[in-house]
mmCIF file of C-alpha atoms in Angstrom:
data_model
loop_
_atom_site.group_PDB
_atom_site.id
_atom_site.type_symbol
_atom_site.label_atom_id
_atom_site.label_comp_id
_atom_site.label_asym_id
_atom_site.label_seq_id
_atom_site.Cartn_x
_atom_site.Cartn_y
_atom_site.Cartn_z
ATOM 1 C CA MET S 1 18.257 -0.620 -21.341
ATOM 2 C CA ALA S 2 16.496 -2.683 -23.998
ATOM 3 C CA ALA S 3 17.621 -0.312 -26.761
ATOM 4 C CA LEU S 4 21.193 -0.224 -25.460
ATOM 5 C CA ALA S 5 21.397 -4.022 -25.454
ATOM 6 C CA GLY S 6 19.431 -4.389 -28.709
ATOM 7 C CA VAL S 7 16.691 -6.573 -27.224
ATOM 8 C CA GLY S 8 12.986 -6.324 -26.459
ATOM 9 C CA ILE S 9 11.396 -5.147 -23.228
ATOM 10 C CA LYS S 10 10.183 -8.661 -22.350
ATOM 11 C CA THR S 11 13.771 -9.924 -22.545
ATOM 12 C CA VAL S 12 14.835 -7.193 -20.119
ATOM 13 C CA SER S 13 11.988 -8.217 -17.823
ATOM 14 C CA ARG S 14 13.086 -11.852 -17.913
ATOM 15 C CA VAL S 15 16.659 -10.950 -17.015
ATOM 16 C CA VAL S 16 15.657 -8.553 -14.232
ATOM 17 C CA LYS S 17 13.350 -11.194 -12.742
ATOM 18 C CA ASP S 18 15.995 -13.907 -13.277
ATOM 19 C CA GLU S 19 13.549 -15.951 -15.363
ATOM 20 C CA PRO S 20 14.586 -18.664 -17.833
ATOM 21 C CA GLY S 21 14.358 -18.304 -21.602
ATOM 22 C CA VAL S 22 17.267 -15.912 -22.170
ATOM 23 C CA SER S 23 20.636 -17.005 -23.537
ATOM 24 C CA GLU S 24 23.645 -16.438 -21.314
ATOM 25 C CA VAL S 25 25.171 -14.094 -23.912
ATOM 26 C CA THR S 26 22.041 -11.914 -23.958
ATOM 27 C CA ARG S 27 21.758 -12.046 -20.164
ATOM 28 C CA GLN S 28 25.356 -10.815 -19.788
ATOM 29 C CA LYS S 29 24.815 -8.085 -22.391
ATOM 30 C CA LEU S 30 21.780 -6.839 -20.459
ATOM 31 C CA LEU S 31 23.549 -7.010 -17.112
ATOM 32 C CA GLU S 32 26.398 -4.932 -18.546
ATOM 33 C CA ALA S 33 23.897 -2.416 -19.945
ATOM 34 C CA ALA S 34 22.164 -2.252 -16.557
ATOM 35 C CA LYS S 35 25.479 -1.666 -14.820
ATOM 36 C CA GLY S 36 26.435 1.042 -17.313
ATOM 37 C CA LEU S 37 23.111 2.792 -16.744
ATOM 38 C CA ASN S 38 23.333 2.315 -12.962
ATOM 39 C CA TYR S 39 19.932 0.594 -13.189
ATOM 40 C CA GLN S 40 18.131 0.007 -9.891
ATOM 41 C CA LEU S 41 14.969 -2.035 -9.447
ATOM 42 C CA ASP S 42 11.950 0.038 -8.445
ATOM 43 C CA THR S 43 10.452 -2.123 -5.703
ATOM 44 C CA THR S 44 7.538 0.285 -5.272
ATOM 45 C CA ALA S 45 6.549 -0.140 -8.908
ATOM 46 C CA GLN S 46 7.005 -3.899 -8.610
ATOM 47 C CA SER S 47 4.650 -4.011 -5.626
ATOM 48 C CA LEU S 48 1.876 -2.559 -7.798
ATOM 49 C CA ARG S 49 2.076 -5.600 -10.065
ATOM 50 C CA ARG S 50 2.264 -8.211 -7.302
ATOM 51 C CA ALA S 51 -1.057 -9.738 -6.347
ATOM 52 C CA SER S 52 0.011 -9.534 -2.711
ATOM 53 C CA ARG S 53 1.022 -5.839 -3.033
ATOM 54 C CA GLN S 54 4.086 -6.536 -0.896
ATOM 55 C CA THR S 55 6.664 -3.762 -0.782
ATOM 56 C CA LEU S 56 9.417 -6.035 0.534
ATOM 57 C CA SER S 57 10.058 -3.596 3.362
ATOM 58 C CA ALA S 58 9.625 -3.634 7.128
ATOM 59 C CA GLY S 59 9.492 -0.749 9.566
ATOM 60 C CA LEU S 60 11.443 -0.914 12.811
ATOM 61 C CA LEU S 61 10.697 1.565 15.584
ATOM 62 C CA LEU S 62 13.434 1.637 18.209
ATOM 63 C CA PRO S 63 13.239 3.371 21.584
ATOM 64 C CA SER S 64 16.610 5.042 20.943
ATOM 65 C CA VAL S 65 19.212 4.449 18.248
ATOM 66 C CA ALA S 66 21.797 5.803 20.723
ATOM 67 C CA ASN S 67 21.435 2.594 22.768
ATOM 68 C CA PRO S 68 23.949 -0.002 21.475
ATOM 69 C CA PHE S 69 21.538 -2.856 22.248
ATOM 70 C CA HIS S 70 18.944 -1.342 19.914
ATOM 71 C CA GLY S 71 21.622 -1.086 17.240
ATOM 72 C CA GLN S 72 22.273 -4.804 17.636
ATOM 73 C CA ILE S 73 18.564 -5.532 17.216
ATOM 74 C CA HIS S 74 18.487 -3.396 14.075
ATOM 75 C CA ARG S 75 21.548 -5.163 12.656
ATOM 76 C CA ALA S 76 20.255 -8.669 13.418
ATOM 77 C CA LEU S 77 16.815 -7.984 11.973
ATOM 78 C CA GLY S 78 18.361 -6.311 8.938
ATOM 79 C CA ASP S 79 20.651 -9.280 8.290
ATOM 80 C CA VAL S 80 17.840 -11.832 8.507
ATOM 81 C CA LEU S 81 15.372 -9.858 6.406
ATOM 82 C CA ALA S 82 18.003 -8.908 3.800
ATOM 83 C CA SER S 83 18.576 -12.604 3.166
ATOM 84 C CA HIS S 84 14.904 -12.691 2.108
ATOM 85 C CA GLY S 85 15.148 -9.557 -0.038
ATOM 86 C CA ILE S 86 13.382 -7.353 2.508
ATOM 87 C CA ALA S 87 14.666 -3.879 3.402
ATOM 88 C CA VAL S 88 14.425 -2.538 6.949
ATOM 89 C CA LEU S 89 13.471 1.102 7.498
ATOM 90 C CA ALA S 90 14.281 2.161 11.047
ATOM 91 C CA ALA S 91 13.553 5.176 13.210
ATOM 92 C CA SER S 92 14.143 6.250 16.802
ATOM 93 C CA LEU S 93 11.202 7.074 19.055
ATOM 94 C CA ASP S 94 13.254 9.004 21.630
ATOM 95 C CA ASP S 95 10.591 8.294 24.288
ATOM 96 C CA ASP S 96 8.146 10.643 22.548
ATOM 97 C CA THR S 97 4.608 9.303 22.081
ATOM 98 C CA ALA S 98 3.707 12.004 19.545
ATOM 99 C CA ARG S 99 6.812 11.071 17.526
ATOM 100 C CA GLU S 100 5.821 7.411 17.738
ATOM 101 C CA GLU S 101 2.359 8.144 16.314
ATOM 102 C CA GLU S 102 3.829 10.178 13.451
ATOM 103 C CA LEU S 103 6.419 7.516 12.645
ATOM 104 C CA VAL S 104 3.801 4.762 12.598
ATOM 105 C CA LYS S 105 1.723 6.841 10.180
ATOM 106 C CA ALA S 106 4.783 7.554 8.024
ATOM 107 C CA PHE S 107 5.699 3.874 7.797
ATOM 108 C CA LEU S 108 2.122 2.920 6.963
ATOM 109 C CA ARG S 109 2.004 5.573 4.217
ATOM 110 C CA ARG S 110 5.068 3.869 2.771
ATOM 111 C CA ARG S 111 3.123 0.614 2.892
ATOM 112 C CA VAL S 112 5.716 -1.385 4.823
ATOM 113 C CA ASP S 113 4.808 -5.066 4.995
ATOM 114 C CA GLY S 114 5.442 -5.237 8.732
ATOM 115 C CA LEU S 115 6.104 -2.947 11.647
ATOM 116 C CA ALA S 116 8.034 -3.828 14.814
#
């Protein structure tokens, strides 16, 4: 992206992190380059650099995604957390304790910041 826009890596970093110190013309050029490359932030890589090691993700274990009430919980939690830049990963337990144990382990391996 830096090469495409004709700027340095630090400038790209500033734009991606929405930091000051970059002219609006350069910022727009980089945003266009990012769009053209279909650039997506790698939140896992970012978490390695954060002192807190946050992954900006939360795990949600629902008794059954077939239950409309559980869908409403998922939607409400997703809306609130999305406004804080946090992604919700959800799974259905289907009243299976072995499945629950495996899902908890899977979410923890993915280093979710919270589990509900």
